[in-house]
Coordinates of C-alpha atoms (C1' of nucleotides) in Angstrom, one line a residue:
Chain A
X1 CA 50.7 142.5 135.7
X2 CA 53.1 139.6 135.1
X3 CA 52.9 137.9 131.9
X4 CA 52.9 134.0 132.7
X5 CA 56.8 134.3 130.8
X6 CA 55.5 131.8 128.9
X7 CA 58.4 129.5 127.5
X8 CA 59.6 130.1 123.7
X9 CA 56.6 127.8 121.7
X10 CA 60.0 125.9 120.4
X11 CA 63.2 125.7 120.6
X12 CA 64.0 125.5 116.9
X13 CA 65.9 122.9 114.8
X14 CA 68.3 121.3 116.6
X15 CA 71.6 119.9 115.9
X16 CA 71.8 116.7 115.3
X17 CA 74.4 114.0 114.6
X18 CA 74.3 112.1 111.2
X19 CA 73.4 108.4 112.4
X20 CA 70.9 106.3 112.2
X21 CA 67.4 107.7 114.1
X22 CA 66.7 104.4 116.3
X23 CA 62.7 105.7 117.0
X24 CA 60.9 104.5 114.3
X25 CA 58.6 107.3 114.4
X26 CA 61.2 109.8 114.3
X27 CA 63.0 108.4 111.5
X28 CA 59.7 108.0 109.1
X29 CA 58.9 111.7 109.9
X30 CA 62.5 112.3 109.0
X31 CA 62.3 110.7 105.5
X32 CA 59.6 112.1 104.5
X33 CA 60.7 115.5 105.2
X34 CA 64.0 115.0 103.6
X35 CA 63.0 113.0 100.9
X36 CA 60.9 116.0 99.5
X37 CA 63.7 117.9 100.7
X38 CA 66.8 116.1 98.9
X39 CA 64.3 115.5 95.6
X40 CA 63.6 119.6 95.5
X41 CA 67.3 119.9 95.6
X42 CA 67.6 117.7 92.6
X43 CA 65.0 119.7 91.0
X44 CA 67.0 122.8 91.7
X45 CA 70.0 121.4 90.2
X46 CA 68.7 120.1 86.8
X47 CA 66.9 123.5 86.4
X48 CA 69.7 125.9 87.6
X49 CA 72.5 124.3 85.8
X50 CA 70.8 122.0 83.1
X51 CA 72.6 119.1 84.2
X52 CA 70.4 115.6 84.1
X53 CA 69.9 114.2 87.2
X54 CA 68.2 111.0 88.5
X55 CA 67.3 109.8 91.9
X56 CA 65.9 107.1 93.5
X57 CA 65.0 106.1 97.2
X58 CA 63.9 103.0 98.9
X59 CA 62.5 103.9 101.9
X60 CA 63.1 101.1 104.8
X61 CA 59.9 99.7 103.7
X62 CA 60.6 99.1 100.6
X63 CA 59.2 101.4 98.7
X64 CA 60.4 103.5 95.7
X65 CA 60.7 106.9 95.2
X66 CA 62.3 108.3 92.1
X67 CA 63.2 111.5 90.4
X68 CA 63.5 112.0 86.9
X69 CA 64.8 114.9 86.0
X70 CA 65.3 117.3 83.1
X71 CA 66.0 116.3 79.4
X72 CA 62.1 115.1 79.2
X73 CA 61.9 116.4 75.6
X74 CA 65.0 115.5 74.4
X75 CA 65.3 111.3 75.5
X76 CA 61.7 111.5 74.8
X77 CA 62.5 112.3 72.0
X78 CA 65.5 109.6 71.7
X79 CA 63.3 107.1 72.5
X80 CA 60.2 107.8 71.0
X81 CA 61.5 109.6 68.5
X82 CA 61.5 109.1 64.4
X83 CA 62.6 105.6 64.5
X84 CA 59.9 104.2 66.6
X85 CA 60.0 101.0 64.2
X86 CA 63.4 99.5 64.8
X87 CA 65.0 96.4 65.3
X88 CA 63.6 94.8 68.5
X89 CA 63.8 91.1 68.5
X90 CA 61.4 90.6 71.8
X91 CA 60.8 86.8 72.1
X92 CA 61.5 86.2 75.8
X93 CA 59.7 89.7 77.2
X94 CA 55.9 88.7 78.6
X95 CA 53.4 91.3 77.2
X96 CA 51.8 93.3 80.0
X97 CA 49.5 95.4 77.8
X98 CA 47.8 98.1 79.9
X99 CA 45.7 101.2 79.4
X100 CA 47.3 104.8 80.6
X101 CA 45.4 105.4 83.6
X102 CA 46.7 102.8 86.0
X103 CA 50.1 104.5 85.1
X104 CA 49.3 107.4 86.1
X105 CA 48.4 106.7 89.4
X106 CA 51.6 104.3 89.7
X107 CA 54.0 107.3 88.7
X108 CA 52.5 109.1 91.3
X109 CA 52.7 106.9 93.7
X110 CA 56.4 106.6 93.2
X111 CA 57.0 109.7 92.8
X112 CA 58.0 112.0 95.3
X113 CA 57.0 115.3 94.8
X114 CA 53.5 115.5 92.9
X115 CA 52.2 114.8 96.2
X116 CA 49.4 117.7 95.5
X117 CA 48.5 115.7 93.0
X118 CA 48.7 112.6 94.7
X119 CA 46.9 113.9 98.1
X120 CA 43.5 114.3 95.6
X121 CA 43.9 110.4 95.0
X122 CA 45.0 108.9 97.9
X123 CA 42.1 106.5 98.1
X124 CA 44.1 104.7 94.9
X125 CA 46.8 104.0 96.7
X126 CA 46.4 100.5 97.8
X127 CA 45.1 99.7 94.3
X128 CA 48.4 100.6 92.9
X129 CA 50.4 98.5 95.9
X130 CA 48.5 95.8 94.9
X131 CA 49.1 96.0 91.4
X132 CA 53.4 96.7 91.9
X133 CA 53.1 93.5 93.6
X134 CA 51.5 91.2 91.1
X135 CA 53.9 92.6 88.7
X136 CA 57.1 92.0 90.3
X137 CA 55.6 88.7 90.6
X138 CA 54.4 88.0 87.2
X139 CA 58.2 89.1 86.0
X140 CA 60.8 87.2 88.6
X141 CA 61.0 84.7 86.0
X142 CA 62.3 86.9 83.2
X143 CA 63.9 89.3 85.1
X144 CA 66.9 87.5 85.9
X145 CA 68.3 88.7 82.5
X146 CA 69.3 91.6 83.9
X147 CA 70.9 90.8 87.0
X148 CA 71.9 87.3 86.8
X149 CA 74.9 88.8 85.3
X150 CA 76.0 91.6 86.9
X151 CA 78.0 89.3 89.5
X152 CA 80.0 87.9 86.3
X153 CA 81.0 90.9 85.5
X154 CA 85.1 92.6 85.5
X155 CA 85.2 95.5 86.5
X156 CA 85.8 96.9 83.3
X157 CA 82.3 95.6 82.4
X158 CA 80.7 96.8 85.7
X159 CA 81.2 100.2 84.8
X160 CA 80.0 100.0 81.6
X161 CA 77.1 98.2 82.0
X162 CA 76.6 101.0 85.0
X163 CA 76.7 104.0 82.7
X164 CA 74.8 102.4 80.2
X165 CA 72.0 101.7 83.2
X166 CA 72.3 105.3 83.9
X167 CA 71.7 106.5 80.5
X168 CA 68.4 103.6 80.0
X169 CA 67.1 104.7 83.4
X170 CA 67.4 108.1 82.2
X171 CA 65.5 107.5 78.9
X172 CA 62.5 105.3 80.7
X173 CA 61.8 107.9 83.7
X174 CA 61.8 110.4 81.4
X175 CA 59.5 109.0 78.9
X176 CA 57.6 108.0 82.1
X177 CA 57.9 111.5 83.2
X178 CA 56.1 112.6 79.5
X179 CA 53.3 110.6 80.4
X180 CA 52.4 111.3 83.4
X181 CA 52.7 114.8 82.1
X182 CA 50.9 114.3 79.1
X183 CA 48.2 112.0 80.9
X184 CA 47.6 115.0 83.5
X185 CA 48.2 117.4 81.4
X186 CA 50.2 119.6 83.9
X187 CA 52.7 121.9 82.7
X188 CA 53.7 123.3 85.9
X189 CA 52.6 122.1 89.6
X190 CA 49.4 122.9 90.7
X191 CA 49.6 126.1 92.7
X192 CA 50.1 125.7 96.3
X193 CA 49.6 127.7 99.1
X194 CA 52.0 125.6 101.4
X195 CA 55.3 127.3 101.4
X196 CA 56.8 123.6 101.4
X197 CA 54.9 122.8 98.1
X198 CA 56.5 126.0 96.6
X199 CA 59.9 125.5 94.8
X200 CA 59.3 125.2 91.4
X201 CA 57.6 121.3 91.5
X202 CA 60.1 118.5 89.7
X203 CA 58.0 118.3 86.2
X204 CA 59.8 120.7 84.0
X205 CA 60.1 121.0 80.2
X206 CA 63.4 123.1 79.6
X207 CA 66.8 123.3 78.2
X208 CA 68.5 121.0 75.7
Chain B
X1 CA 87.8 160.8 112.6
X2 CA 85.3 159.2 110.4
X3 CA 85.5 155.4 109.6
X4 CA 86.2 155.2 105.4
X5 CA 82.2 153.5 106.5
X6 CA 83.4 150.6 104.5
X7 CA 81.2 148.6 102.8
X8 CA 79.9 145.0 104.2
X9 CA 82.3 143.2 103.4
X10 CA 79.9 140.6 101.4
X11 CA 76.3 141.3 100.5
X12 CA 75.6 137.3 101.9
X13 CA 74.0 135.0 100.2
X14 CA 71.0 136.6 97.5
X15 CA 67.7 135.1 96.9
X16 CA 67.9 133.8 93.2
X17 CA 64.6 132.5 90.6
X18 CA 65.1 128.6 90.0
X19 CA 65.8 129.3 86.3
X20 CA 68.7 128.2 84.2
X21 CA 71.6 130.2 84.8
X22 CA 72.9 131.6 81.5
X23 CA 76.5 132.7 82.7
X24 CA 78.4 129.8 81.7
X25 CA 80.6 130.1 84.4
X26 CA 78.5 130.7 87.1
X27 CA 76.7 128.1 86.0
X28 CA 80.0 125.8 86.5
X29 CA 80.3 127.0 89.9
X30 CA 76.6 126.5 91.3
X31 CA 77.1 122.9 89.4
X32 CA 80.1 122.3 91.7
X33 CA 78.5 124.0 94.7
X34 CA 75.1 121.9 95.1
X35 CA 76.4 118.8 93.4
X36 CA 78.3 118.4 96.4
X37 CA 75.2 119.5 98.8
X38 CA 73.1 117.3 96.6
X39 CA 75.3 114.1 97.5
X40 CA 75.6 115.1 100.7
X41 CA 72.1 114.9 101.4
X42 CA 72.0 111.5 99.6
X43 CA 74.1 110.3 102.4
X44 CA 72.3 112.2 105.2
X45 CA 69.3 110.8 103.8
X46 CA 70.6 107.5 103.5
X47 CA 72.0 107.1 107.2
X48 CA 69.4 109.5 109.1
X49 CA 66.5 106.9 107.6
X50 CA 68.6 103.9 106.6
X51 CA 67.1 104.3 103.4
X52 CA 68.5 103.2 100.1
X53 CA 69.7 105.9 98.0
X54 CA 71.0 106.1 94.6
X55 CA 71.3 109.3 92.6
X56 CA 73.5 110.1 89.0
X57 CA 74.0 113.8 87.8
X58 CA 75.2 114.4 84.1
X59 CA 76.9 117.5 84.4
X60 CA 76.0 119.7 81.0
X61 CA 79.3 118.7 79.6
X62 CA 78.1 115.6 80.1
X63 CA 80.2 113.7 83.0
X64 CA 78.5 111.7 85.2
X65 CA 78.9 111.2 88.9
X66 CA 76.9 109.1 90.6
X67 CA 76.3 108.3 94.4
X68 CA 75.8 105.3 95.5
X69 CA 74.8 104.6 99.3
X70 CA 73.8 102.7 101.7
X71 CA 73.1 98.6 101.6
X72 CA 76.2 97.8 100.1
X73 CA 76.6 95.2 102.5
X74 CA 73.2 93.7 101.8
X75 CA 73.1 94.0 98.1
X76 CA 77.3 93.0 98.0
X77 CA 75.6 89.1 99.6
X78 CA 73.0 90.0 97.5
X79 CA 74.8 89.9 94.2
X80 CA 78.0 87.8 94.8
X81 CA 77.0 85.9 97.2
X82 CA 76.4 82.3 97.7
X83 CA 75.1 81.5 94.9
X84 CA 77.7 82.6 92.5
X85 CA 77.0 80.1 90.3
X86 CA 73.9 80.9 88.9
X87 CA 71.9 80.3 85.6
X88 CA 72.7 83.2 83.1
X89 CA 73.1 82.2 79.8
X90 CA 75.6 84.4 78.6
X91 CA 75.9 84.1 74.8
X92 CA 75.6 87.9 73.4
X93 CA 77.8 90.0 75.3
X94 CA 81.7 90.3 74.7
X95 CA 83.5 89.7 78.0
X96 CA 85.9 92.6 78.4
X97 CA 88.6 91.4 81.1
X98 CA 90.6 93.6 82.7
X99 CA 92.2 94.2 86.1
X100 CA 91.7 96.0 89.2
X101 CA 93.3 98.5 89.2
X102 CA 91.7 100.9 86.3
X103 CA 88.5 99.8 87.9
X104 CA 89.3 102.2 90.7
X105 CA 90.8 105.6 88.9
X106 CA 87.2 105.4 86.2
X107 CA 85.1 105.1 89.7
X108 CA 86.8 107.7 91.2
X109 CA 86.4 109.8 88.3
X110 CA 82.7 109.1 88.1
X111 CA 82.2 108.8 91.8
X112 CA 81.7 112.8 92.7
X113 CA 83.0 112.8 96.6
X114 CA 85.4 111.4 96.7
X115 CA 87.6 114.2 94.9
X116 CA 90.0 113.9 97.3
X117 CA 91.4 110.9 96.0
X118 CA 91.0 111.9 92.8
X119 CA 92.8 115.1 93.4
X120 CA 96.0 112.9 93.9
X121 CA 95.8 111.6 90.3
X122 CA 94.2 114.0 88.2
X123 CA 96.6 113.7 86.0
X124 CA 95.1 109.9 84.8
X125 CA 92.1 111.2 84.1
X126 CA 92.6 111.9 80.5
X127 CA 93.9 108.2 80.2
X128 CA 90.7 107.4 81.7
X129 CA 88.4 109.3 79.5
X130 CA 89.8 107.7 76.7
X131 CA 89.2 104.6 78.1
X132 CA 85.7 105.2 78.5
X133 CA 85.1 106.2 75.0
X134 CA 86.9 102.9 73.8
X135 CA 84.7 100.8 76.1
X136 CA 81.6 102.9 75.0
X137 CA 82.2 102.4 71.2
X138 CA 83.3 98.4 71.7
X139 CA 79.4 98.2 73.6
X140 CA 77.5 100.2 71.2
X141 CA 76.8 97.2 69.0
X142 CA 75.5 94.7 71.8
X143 CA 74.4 97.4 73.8
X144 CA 71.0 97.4 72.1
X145 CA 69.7 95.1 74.1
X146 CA 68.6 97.1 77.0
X147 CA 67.2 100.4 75.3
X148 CA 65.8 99.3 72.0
X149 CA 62.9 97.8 73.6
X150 CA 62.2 100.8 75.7
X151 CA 60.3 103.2 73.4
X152 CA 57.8 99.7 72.7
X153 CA 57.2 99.2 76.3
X154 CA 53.6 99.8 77.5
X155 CA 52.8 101.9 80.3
X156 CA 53.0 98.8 83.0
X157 CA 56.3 97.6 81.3
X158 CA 57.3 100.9 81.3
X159 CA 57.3 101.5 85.5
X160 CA 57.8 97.6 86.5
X161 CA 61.5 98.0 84.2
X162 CA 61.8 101.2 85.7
X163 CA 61.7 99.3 88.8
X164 CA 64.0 96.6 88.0
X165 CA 66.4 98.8 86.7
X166 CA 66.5 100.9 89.8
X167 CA 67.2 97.6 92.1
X168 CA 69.8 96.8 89.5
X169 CA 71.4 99.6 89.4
X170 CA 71.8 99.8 93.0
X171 CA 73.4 96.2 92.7
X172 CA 75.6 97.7 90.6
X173 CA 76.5 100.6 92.2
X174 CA 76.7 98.9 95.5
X175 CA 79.7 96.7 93.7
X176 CA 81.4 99.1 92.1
X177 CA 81.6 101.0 95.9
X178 CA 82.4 97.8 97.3
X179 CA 85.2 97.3 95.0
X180 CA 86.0 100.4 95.2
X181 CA 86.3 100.3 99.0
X182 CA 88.7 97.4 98.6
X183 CA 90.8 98.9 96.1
X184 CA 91.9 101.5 98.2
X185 CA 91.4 100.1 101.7
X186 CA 89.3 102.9 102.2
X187 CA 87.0 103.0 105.9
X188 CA 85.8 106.2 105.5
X189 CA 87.1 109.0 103.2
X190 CA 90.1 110.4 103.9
X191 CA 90.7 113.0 106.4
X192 CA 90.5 116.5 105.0
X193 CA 91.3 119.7 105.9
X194 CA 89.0 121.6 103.5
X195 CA 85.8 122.1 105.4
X196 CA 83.8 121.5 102.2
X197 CA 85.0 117.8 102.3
X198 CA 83.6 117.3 105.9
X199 CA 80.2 116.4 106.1
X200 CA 81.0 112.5 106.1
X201 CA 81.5 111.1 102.9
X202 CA 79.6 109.2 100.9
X203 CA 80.9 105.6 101.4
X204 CA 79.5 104.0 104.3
X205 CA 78.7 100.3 105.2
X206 CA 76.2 100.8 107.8
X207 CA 72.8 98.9 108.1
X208 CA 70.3 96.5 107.0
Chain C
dG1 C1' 50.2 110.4 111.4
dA2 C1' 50.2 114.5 108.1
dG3 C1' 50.6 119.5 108.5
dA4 C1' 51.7 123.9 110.9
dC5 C1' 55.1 126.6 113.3
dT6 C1' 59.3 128.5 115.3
dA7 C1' 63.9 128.9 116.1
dT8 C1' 68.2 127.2 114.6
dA9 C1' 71.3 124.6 111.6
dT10 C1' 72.9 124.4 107.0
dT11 C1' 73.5 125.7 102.5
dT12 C1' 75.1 128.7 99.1
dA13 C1' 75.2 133.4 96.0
dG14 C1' 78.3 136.9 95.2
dC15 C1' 82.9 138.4 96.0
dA16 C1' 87.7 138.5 96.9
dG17 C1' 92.4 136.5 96.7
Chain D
dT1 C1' 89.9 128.0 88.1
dC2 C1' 89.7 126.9 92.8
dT3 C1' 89.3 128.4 97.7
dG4 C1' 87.6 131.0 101.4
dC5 C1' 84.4 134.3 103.5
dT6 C1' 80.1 136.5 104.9
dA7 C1' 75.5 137.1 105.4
dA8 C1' 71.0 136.0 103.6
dA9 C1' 68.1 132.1 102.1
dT10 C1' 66.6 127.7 103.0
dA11 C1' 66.0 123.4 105.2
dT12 C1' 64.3 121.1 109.2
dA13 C1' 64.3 119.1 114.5
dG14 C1' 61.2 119.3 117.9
dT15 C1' 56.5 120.3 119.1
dC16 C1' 51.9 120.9 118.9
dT17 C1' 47.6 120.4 116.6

DNA sequence: GAGACTATATTTAGCAG
DNA sequence: TCTGCTAAATATAGTCT
């Protein structure tokens, strides 16, 4: 009795060349895959070698994804540390005063891999589009102090100013990173039983 | 007559817990090892999706290299465009003017790829880190400005200046390639022998 | 249109020079 | 330290559900 040779059920991965994926389709699959693939590596790294690392990604549409990294407890406690009274002279900053919740859900949204937490919210989402929007808005006008300068610069003060972006960006996803933490209280991923999911999650507490 | 049944000659690659590793120097290594894969995955990432990508790794010793991707084109217009002459009301920060050239050796330093360049001057490098520190100290009285506010920001401010300072930093890091890429009339990195350097570089113009 | 799956493509841990 | 090698560990392209 013949069996039908049925055809291998796939051919595997297959090479391919590092240019841009012209079907649309393709190339959203694509990101997604190795967006939770390239922040996983970042995860790895900060753990494995306690080095700091940040990343972020727009996909096409727009949208942010970042990774915050290690030293949570230590810029958290830079920046929220003893000297939490200290010499801030805010006069042009509006006040967008807002409870923890929303925040939450925002961090989420952004970030990449807390998607098992994310998946049991997904009806939010659009909730928290909404509200990114209205808050870009409702800071175009001020935010020009930050940019409107950065094509003044030498190069001398490019870099600095670059390193110095590093080092803020540093300090406010990681105090972000504390609070979704806190807000959740997670400590370590939720267990998974997808083999993707696995990996050690991007939320850690270690080193420094 | 009996083969010596010599050993394999390497036991391949071993499975290993995503933990800090405590040998100092192995830990150097595996630093070395993915922060190369790491980047290179940024810039897979990057032209695969035509995403923007931006990530910055403090090594432990605390070096920073950074990658910087995609849009540079669009962000380049973006940021020294047309409108040069804009409205920034510059009245706090020192202006440090400098020329070109040094511009390019602290970039290559901080830039992590592109070691092939940098392994033709290694030997500025200490000039270079003693530049840093000079610029650092000069900017640590002004450079309040951006992080002293951060430990008051609400939740809302909190994510919305995360925002801002992702998009900003991607301005920045866009110029710094772009000026970077003119500095040493650089295409695409420079052809390499080592296999390790293959993989495409990290400096492309592509899309958007 | 997000996951599951399978077969390959890539990455990289442990060594050796 | 840095480079190269080898083989096992992972990441993922293409498909199907």
């Amino acid at each position: 009795m013949v069996v039908p040779a049925r055809r291998r059920p796939s051919l595997g991965r297959q090479k391919i060349e590092i240019r841009r994926i012209e079907s649309e389709e393709a190339r959203q699959v694509c990101f997604s895959k190795r967006r939770a693939g390239f922040f996983k590596k970042a995860s790895e790294l900060s753990i494995l070698c306690s080095a700091d690392v940040v990343a972020v990604v727009f996909s096409p549409a727009g949208k942010a994804y970042s990774f915050g990294h290690p030293s949570v407890d230590y810029l958290l406690e830079r920046f929220m540390g003893p000297n939490t009274g200290n010499n801030n002279n805010d006069t042009s900053r509006p006040g967008v005063q807002v409870r923890r919740g929303r925040m939450v859900d925002k961090l989420n949204r952004q970030y990449g891999e807390v998607r098992a937490v994310v998946e049991a919210q997904r009806a939010r989402q659009e909730t928290l589009d909404e509200l990114m929007d209205r808050e870009r808005a409702a800071r175009s006008r001020p935010a020009a102090w930050i940019d409107a300068d950065v094509a003044h610069m030498s190069a001398e003060e490019l870099v600095a100013f670059g390193a110095r972006l590093m080092a803020v960006q540093d300090g406010v996803v990681a105090r972000a990173d504390q609070m979704l933490r806190d807000a959740l209280l997670i400590g370590r991923p939720p267990t998974n039983t997808n083999s993707r999911a696995r990996g050690g999650g991007f939320f850690h507490l270690h080193h420094f």
